[in-house]
XYZ file of C-alpha atoms in Angstrom:
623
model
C -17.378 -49.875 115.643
C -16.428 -47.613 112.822
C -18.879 -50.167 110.391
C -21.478 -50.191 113.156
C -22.022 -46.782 113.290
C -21.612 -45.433 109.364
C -24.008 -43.956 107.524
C -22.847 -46.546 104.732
C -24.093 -50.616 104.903
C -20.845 -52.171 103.052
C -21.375 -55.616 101.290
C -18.974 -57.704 99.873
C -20.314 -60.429 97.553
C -18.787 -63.302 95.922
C -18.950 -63.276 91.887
C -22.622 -64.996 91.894
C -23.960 -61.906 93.961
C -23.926 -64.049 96.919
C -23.642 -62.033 100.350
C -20.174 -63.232 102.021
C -20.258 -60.323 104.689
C -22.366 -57.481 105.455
C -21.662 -54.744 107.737
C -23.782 -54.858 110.835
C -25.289 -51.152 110.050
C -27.613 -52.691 107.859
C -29.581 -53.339 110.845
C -29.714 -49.784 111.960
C -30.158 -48.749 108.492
C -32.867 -51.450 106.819
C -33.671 -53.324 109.539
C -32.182 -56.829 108.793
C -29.703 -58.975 110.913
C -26.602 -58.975 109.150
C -25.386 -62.957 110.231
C -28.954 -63.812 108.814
C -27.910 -62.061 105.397
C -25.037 -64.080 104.572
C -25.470 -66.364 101.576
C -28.015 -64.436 100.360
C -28.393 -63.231 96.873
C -28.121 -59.381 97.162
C -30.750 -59.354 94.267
C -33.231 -60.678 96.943
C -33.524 -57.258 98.676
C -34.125 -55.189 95.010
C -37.423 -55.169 93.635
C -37.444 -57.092 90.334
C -38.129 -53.698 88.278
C -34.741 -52.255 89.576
C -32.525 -55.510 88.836
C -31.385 -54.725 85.056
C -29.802 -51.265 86.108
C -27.238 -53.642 88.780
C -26.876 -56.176 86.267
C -25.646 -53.608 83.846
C -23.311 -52.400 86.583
C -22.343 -55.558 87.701
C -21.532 -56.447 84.300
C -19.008 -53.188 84.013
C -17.218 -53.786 86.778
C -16.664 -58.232 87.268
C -14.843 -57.873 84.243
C -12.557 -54.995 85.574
C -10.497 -55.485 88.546
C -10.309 -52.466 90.969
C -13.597 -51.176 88.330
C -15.834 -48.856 89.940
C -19.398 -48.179 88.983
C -22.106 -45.640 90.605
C -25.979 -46.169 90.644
C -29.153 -45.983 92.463
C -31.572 -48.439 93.454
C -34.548 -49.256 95.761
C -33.502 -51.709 98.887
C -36.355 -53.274 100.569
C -36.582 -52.440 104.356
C -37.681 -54.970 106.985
C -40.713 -52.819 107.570
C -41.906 -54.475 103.755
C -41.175 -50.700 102.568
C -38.437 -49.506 100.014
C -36.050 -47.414 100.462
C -34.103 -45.241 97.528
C -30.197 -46.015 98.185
C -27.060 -44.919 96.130
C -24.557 -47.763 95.596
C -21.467 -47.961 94.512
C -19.688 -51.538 93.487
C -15.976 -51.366 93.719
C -14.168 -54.999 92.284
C -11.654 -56.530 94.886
C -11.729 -60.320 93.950
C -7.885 -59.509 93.064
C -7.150 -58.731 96.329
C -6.678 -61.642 98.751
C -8.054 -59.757 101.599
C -11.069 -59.271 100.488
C -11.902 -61.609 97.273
C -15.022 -60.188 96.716
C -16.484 -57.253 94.875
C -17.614 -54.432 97.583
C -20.644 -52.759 97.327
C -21.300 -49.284 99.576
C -25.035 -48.414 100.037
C -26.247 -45.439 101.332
C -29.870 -44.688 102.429
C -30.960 -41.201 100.326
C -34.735 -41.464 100.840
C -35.336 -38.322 102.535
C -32.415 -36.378 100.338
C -34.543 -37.966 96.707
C -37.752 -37.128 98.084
C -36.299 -33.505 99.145
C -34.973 -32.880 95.841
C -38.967 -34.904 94.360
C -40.548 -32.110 96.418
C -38.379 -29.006 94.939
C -38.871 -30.291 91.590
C -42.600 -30.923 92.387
C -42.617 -26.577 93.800
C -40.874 -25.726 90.434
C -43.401 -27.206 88.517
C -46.654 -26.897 90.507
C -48.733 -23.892 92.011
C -48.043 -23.355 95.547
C -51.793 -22.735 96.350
C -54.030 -25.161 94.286
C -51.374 -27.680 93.059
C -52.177 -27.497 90.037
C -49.170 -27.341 86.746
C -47.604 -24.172 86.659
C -47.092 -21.984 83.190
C -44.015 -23.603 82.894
C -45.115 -27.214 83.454
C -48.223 -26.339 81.063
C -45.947 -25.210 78.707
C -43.541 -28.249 78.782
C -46.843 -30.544 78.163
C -48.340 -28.224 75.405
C -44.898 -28.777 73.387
C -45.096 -32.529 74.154
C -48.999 -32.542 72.557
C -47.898 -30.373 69.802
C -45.121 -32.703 68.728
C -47.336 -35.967 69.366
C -49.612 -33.963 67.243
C -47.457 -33.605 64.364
C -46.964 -37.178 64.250
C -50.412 -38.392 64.791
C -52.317 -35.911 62.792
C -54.521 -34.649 65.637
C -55.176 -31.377 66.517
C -54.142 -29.545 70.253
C -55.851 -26.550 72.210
C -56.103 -24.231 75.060
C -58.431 -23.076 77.155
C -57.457 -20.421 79.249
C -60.523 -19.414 81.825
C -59.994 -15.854 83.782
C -62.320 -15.366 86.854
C -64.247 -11.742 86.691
C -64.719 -9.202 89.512
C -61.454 -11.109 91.229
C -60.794 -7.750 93.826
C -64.280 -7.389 94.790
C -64.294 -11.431 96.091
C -61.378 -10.058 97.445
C -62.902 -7.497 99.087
C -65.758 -8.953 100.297
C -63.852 -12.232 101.667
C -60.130 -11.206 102.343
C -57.411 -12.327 100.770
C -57.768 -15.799 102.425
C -61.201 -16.336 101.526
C -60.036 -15.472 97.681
C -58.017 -18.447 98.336
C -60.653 -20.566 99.449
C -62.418 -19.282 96.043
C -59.283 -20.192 93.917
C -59.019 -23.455 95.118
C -62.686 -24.710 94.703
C -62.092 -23.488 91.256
C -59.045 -25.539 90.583
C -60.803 -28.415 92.197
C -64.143 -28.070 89.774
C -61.896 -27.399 86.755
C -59.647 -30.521 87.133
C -62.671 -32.817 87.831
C -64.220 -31.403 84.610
C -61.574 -32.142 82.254
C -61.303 -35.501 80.385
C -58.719 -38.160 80.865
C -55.484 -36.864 78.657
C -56.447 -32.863 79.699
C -54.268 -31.083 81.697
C -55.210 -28.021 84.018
C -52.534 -25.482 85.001
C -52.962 -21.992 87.248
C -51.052 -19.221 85.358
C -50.937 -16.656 88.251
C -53.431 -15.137 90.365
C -57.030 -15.384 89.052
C -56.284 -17.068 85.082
C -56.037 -21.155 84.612
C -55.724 -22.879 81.306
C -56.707 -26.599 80.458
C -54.802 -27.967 77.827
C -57.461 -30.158 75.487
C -55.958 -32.867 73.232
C -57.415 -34.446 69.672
C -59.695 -31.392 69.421
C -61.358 -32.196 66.381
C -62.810 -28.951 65.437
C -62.854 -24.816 66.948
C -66.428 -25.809 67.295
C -65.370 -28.871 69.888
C -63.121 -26.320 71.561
C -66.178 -23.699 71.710
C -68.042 -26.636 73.304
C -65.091 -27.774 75.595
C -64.560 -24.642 76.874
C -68.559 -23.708 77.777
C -68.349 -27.354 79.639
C -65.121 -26.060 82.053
C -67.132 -22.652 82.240
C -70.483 -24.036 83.559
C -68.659 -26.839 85.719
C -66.615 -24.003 87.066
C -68.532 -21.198 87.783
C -71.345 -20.901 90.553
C -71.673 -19.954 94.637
C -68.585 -20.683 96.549
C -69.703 -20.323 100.221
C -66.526 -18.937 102.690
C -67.451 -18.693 105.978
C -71.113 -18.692 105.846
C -70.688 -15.780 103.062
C -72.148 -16.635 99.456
C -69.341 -15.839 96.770
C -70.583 -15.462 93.287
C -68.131 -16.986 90.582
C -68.574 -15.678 86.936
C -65.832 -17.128 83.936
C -64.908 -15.965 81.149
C -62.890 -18.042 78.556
C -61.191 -17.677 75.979
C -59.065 -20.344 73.323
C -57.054 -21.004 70.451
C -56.132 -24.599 68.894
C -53.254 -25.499 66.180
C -51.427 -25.683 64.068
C -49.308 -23.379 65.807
C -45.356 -23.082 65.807
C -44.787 -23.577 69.304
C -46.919 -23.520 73.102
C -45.843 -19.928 73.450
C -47.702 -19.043 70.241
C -50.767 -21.601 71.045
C -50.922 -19.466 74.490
C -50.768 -16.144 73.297
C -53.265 -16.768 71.035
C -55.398 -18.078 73.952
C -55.103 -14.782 75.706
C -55.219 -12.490 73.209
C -58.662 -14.419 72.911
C -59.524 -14.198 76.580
C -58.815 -10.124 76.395
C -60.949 -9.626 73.755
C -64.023 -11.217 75.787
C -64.782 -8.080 77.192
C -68.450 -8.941 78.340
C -68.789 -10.144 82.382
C -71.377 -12.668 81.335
C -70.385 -16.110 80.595
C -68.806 -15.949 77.489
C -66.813 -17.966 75.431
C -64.393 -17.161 71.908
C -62.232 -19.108 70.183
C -59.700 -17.821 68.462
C -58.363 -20.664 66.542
C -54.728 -20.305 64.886
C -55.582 -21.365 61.504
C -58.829 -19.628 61.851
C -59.092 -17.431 58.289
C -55.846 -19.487 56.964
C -55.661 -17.550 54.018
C -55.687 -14.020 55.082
C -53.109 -15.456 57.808
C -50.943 -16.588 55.262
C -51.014 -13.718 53.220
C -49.855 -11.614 57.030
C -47.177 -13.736 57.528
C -45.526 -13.245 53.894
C -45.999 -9.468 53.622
C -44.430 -9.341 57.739
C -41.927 -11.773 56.273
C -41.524 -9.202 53.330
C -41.040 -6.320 55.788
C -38.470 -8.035 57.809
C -36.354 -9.104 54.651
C -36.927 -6.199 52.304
C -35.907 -3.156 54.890
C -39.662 -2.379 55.777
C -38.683 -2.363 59.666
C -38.243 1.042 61.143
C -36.529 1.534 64.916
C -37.929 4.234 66.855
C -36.412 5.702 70.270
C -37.961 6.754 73.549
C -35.585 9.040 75.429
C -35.011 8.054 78.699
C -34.173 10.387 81.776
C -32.116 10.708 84.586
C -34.681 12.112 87.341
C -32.346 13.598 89.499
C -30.791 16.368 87.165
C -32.643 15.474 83.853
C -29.937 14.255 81.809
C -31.218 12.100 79.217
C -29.014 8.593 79.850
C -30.332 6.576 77.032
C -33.180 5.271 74.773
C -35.597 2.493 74.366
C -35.803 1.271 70.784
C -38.924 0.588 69.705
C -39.821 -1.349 66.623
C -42.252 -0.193 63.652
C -43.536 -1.166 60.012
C -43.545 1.108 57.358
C -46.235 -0.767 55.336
C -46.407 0.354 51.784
C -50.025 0.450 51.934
C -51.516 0.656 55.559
C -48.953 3.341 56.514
C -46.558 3.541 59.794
C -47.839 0.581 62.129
C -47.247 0.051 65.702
C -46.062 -3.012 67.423
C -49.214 -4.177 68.713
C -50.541 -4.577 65.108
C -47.718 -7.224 63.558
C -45.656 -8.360 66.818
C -48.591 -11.014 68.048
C -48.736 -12.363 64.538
C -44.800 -12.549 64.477
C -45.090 -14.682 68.175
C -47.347 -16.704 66.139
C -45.436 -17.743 62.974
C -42.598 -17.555 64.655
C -41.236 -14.516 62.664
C -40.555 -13.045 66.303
C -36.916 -14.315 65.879
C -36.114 -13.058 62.732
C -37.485 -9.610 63.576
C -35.970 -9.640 67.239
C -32.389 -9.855 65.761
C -33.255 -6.994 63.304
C -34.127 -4.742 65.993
C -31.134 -5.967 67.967
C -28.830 -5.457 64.985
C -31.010 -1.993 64.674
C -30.212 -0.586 68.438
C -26.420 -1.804 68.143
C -26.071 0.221 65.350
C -27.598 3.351 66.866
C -25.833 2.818 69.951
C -22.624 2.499 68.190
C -23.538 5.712 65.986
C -23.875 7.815 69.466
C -20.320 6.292 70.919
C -18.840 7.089 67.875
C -20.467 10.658 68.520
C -19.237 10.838 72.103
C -22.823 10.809 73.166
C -22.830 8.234 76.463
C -26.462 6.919 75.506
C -27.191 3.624 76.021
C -29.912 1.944 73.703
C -32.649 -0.545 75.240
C -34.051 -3.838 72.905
C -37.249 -5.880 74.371
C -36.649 -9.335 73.645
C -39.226 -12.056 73.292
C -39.833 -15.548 75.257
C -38.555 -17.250 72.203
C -35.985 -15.313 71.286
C -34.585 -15.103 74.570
C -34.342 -19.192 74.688
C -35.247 -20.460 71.043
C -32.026 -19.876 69.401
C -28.151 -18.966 70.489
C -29.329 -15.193 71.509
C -25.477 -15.136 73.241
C -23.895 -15.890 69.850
C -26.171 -13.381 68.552
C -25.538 -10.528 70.753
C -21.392 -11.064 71.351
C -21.115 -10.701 66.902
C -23.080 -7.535 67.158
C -20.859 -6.297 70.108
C -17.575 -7.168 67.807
C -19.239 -5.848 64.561
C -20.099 -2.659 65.671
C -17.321 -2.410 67.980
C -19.520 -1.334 70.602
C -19.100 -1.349 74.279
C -21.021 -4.291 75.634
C -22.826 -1.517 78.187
C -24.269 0.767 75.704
C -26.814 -2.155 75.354
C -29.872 -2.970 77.534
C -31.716 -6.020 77.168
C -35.632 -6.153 78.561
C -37.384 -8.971 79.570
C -40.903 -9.108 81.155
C -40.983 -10.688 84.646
C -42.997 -13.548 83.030
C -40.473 -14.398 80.636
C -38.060 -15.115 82.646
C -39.749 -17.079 84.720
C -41.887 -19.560 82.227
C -38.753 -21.263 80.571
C -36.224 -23.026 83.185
C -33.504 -22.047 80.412
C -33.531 -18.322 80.672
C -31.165 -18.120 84.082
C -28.182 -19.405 82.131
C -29.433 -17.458 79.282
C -29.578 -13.991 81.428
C -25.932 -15.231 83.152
C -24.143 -15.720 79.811
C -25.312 -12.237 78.414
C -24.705 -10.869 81.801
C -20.982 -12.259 81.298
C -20.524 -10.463 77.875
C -21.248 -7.159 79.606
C -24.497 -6.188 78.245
C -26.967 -4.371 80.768
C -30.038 -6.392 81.559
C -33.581 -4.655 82.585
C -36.662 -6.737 83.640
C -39.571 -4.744 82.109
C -42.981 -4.414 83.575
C -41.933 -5.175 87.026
C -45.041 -5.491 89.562
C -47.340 -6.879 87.019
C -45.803 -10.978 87.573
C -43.817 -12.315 90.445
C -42.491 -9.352 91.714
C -40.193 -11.292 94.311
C -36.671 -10.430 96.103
C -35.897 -13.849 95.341
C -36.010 -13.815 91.501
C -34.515 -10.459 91.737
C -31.485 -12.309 93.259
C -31.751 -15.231 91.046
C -31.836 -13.312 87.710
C -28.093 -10.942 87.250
C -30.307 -7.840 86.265
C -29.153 -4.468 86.278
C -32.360 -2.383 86.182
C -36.302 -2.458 87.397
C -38.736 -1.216 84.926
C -41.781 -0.104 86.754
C -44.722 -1.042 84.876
C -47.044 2.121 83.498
C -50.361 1.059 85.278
C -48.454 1.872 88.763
C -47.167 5.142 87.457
C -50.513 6.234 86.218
C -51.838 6.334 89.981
C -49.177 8.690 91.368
C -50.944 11.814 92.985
C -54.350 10.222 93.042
C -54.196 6.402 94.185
C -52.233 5.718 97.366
C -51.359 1.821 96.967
C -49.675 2.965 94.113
C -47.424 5.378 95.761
C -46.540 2.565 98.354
C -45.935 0.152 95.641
C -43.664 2.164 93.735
C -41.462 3.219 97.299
C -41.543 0.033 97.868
C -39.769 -0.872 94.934
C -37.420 1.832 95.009
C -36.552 0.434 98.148
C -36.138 -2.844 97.170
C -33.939 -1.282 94.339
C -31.944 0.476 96.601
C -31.449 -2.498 99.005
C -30.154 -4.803 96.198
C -28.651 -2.571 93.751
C -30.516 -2.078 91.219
C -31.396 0.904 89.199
C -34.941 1.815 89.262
C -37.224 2.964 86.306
C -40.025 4.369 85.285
C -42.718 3.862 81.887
C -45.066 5.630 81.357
C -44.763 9.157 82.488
C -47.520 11.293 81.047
C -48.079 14.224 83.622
C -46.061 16.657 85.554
C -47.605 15.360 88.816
C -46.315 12.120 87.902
C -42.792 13.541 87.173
C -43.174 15.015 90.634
C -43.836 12.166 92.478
C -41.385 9.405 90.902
C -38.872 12.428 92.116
C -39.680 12.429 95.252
C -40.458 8.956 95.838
C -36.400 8.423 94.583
C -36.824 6.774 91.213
C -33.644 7.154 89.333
C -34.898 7.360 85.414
C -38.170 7.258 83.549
C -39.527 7.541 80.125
C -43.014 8.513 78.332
C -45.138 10.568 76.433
C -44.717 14.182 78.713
C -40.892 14.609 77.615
C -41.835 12.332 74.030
C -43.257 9.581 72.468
C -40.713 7.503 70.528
C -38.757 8.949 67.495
C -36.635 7.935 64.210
C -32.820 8.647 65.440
C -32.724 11.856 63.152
C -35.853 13.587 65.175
C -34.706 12.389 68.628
C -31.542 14.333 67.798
C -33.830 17.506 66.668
C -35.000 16.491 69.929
C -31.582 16.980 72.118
C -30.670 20.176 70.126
C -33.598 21.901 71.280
C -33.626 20.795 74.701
C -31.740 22.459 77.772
C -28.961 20.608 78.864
C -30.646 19.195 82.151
C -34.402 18.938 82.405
C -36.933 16.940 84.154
C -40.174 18.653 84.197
C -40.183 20.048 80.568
C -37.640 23.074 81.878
C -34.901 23.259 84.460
C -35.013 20.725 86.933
C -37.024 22.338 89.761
C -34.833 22.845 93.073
C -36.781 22.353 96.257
C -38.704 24.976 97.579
C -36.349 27.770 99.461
C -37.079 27.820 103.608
C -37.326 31.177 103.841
C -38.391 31.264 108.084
C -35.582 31.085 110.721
C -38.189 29.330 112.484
C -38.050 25.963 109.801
C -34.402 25.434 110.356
C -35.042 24.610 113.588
C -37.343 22.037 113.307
C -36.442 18.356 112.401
C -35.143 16.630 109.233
C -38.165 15.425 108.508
C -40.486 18.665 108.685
C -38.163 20.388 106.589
C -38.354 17.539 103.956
C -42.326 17.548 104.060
C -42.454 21.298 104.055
C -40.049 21.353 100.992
C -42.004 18.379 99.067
C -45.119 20.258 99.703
C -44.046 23.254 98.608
C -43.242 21.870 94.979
C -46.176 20.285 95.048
C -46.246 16.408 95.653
C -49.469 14.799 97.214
C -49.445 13.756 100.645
C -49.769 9.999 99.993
C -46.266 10.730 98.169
C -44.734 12.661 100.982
C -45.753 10.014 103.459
C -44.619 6.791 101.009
C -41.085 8.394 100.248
C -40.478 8.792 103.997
C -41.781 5.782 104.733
C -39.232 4.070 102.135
C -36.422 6.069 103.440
C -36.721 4.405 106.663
C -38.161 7.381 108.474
C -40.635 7.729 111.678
C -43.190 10.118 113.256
C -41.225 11.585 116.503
C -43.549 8.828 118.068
C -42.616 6.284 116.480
C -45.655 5.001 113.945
C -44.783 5.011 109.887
C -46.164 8.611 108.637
C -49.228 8.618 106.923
C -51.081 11.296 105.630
C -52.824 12.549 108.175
C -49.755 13.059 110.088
C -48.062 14.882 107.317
C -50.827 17.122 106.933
C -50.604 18.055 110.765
C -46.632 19.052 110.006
C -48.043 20.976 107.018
C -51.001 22.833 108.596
C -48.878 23.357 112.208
C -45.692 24.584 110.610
C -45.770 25.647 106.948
C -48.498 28.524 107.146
C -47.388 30.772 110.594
C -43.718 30.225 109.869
C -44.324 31.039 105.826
C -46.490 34.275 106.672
C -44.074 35.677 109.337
C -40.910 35.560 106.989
C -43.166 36.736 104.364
C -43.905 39.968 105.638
């Protein structure tokens, strides 16, 4: 009963494969009558494809008795079907009970095609099926390497579609769907046999174009995909207009990252919203390119490399808690240069990993310099997609840590959403710096995935809040709800929350209030060498926010407010120092609070508190 009813058939076969006995849950299982079985070759139910991997094992284990050996195999079902089964052969023909070898099979269809499926998710868009970045990537690194064999020539063609919020707007988010899958539908039946179409996140898709014999061919490969996928895409009776924009880049390049970037730094500079293509081919001007690389090569070997450092705040009493270090190029000729003028043509060559250890090495030391100092500052390094899983970053970071004797939590590690999403490696990358102590950040938040479930997946410590969001406060309320929404997400896992890009005192005001725990930017400073930024400190007071003393809330001065509830005291108080409505109603809102009615505030019902309670009751104690 036990054998009728287990979720394993059991075999035993003599030493020619013949069937001597098979357990009568193979009819439950596969379908076949079990007394009709025996004297069968086993190999009769495998499909000829699969027999070498059980000869193999069979092999192993007749010449081993009581030899074990695991596989899995297809079994053909009585229905004419396979199924996927995992077998394992145990030899008995010592034993004079059995005399036979014994073979367990379990059916794991469902489980493989489970596990087909998840791989198939991890690799694929959920909404047009099309590759992933990470998928594109993978087959970009296997054309590049076929390349360098064979000679031929790889590129990309990354296509961005223009005006995507006003489709959205004038169809919904659902019809923008619609619209994103008829263009991943026109793109893939444009592309030739060995091209490969991927969706890289919300409106961009690339096509990866093999044996590209010239930029020209790309030009003319790219204007094909453009006119096949532009055009009217009708959603429910309402005529979309679809207008590309491409841009593209071919090799030789170093690696896919490089090949991409190059893409997109081609795609942002087609600025026009007509259909327009440029290619901005890797080797394009070779020798001026050459010459880049060895004076950035120069720079990185000869001391050239400067660190800057962007103060960073504590919002809540003004403290500053630590720095970003940002890198710069003293170039003997074109004078101080900024990152954006050398870092893409470091992805590119591939000098990003050389220069990402400098500035690691760089922040270490300055971080090491303020412990030394007493100073508890902790010092921030961004790293880059390939230097986070090109090289052994962990070996990297722990002989800093030991050289400078510096406490593993004086450094903070960035990474952009993005990067640790495109390479399958960078979860065990993040976990083993995580172990070491270090302090991880994932910069730009908002602008990529933006989900609670990578935030769970990935052992970071802090949520940069990408600039763009910040620049809104005051004036644009999605941003206010997107920003206490992430403070509450911040809160509910965690995770200390911070903001870039902080240029006004309005702004200041509002990440305050909305409960942001730290920020950096341009209305405290920009970032400076380490001997300025301590210029910097001297002259500062000890605790300040909004260019002075942090500002207390506004006193209640009525009787009368004290009586009223929590909430009208906090909007009265918010008011009074002088943040927006749209703020006051998003930081309740992500505190968990409610009108005494029970809707989420808004402003309309903040501005009744304000104009019902704050004037009368402010006049009267007034006077």
């Amino acid at each position: 009963a036990l054998l009728r009813n287990a979720d394993d058939v059991v075999l035993v076969l003599d030493i020619r494969g013949r069937m001597l006995w098979v357990s009568p849950a193979v009819t439950r299982v596969f379908g076949h009558d079990h007394v009709a079985l025996a004297q069968r070759l086993a190999y009769d139910l495998n499909p000829p494809e699969d027999r070498p991997v059980i000869r193999a094992a069979w092999d192993r284990v007749a010449r081993t008795p009581g030899g074990t050996s695991a596989f899995s195999v297809r079994v053909r079902h009585a229905d004419g079907g396979y199924r996927w089964t995992d077998q394992v052969l145990t030899n008995l023909l010592h034993d004079p009970d059995i005399a036979g070898i014994v073979v367990n099979v379990r059916d794991v269809t469902r489980h493989r095609a489970a596990e087909q499926e998840v791989q198939r998710l991890a690799l694929h868009d959920r909404l047009t099926g099309l590759a992933n970045r990470a998928l594109l990537l993978d087959r970009t690194e296997q054309a590049l390497a076929a390349g360098r064999r064979t000679g031929e020539q790889t590129g990309l063609v990354v296509v961005d579609v223009t005006g995507m919020t006003a489709v959205n707007d004038l169809v919904g988010q659902a019809g923008g769907d619609v619209v994103l899958r008829t263009l991943s539908e026109r793109l893939a039946s444009a592309v030739l046999g060995g091209d490969s179409v991927a969706r890289l996140g919300a409106d961009e898709f690339a096509v990866l174009v093999e044996d590209v014999a010239s930029g020209e061919d790309l030009r003319a490969r790219a204007s094909m995909l453009i006119e096949a996928g532009q055009g009217e895409v009708v959603v429910d009776g309402v005529p979309v207009p679809l207008v590309l924009r491409a841009g593209s880049a071919m090799t030789p390049a170093v690696d896919p990252g490089a090949l991409l970037a190059a893409a997109e730094r081609s795609l942002a500079a087609t600025t026009s919203r007509q259909v327009t293509v440029e290619s901005a081919t890797v080797d394009e001007d070779g020798g001026r390119t050459a010459a880049a690389v060895a004076e950035l090569r120069t720079a990185i070997s000869e001391g050239q490399l400067r660190l800057h450092f962007q103060p960073l705040l504590g919002l809540r009493d003004g403290a500053m808690v630590g720095a970003e270090g940002l890198v710069r190029w003293e170039h003997p000729v074109r004078g101080l240069l900024l990152p954006g003028e050398f870092i893409p043509l470091a992805e590119a060559s591939g000098l990003i990993v050389p220069l990402g250890a400098w500035v690691l090495r760089a922040a270490c030391a300055q971080a090491a310099a303020w412990h030394t100092q007493g100073l508890p500052y902790a010092v921030g390094a961004n790293l880059s997609p390939r230097q986070l899983v090109g090289g052994d970053l962990v070996a990297l970071v722990r002989g800093l840590l030991a050289q400078f004797a510096l406490p593993p939590a004086r450094l903070v590690l960035e990474v952009t959403e993005s990067t640790v999403m495109d390479d399958p490696r960078s979860p065990q990358v993040l976990a083993a710096l995580s172990e070491l102590g270090v302090h991880l950040a994932l910069d730009d938040f908002g602008t990529g995935y933006s989900s609670l479930t990578y935030l769970k997946r990935f052992p970071v410590d802090a949520i940069k809040i990408d600039r763009s969001f910040v620049s809104g406060l005051g004036r644009d309320a999605d941003d206010e709800a997107i920003v206490a929404s992430v403070v509450s997400l911040g809160r509910a896992i965690g995770k200390t929350v911070v903001a870039e890009g902080v240029e006004t005192q309005g702004q200041c005001a509002a990440l305050r209030v909305l409960g942001v725990d730290q920020a950096q930017g341009f209305f405290w400073s920009a970032a400076l060498p380490a001997d300025e930024l301590a210029a910097w400190m001297a002259d500062r007071p000890a605790s300040s926010v909004e260019g002075g003393q942090v500002p207390a809330p506004a006193p209640v001065r009525s009787p009368r407010l004290l009586n009223q509830g929590a909430d009208e005291h906090r909007i009265l108080a918010l008011h009074a120092e002088g943040a927006s409505l749209h703020t006051i109603a998003a930081a309740l809102n992500a505190a968990g609070r409610r009108t005494p009615t029970g809707p989420r505030w808004t402003t309309r019902t903040v501005a009744r508190v304000v104009a019902a309670r704050a004037t009368p009751a402010g006049s009267a104690s007034e006077g």
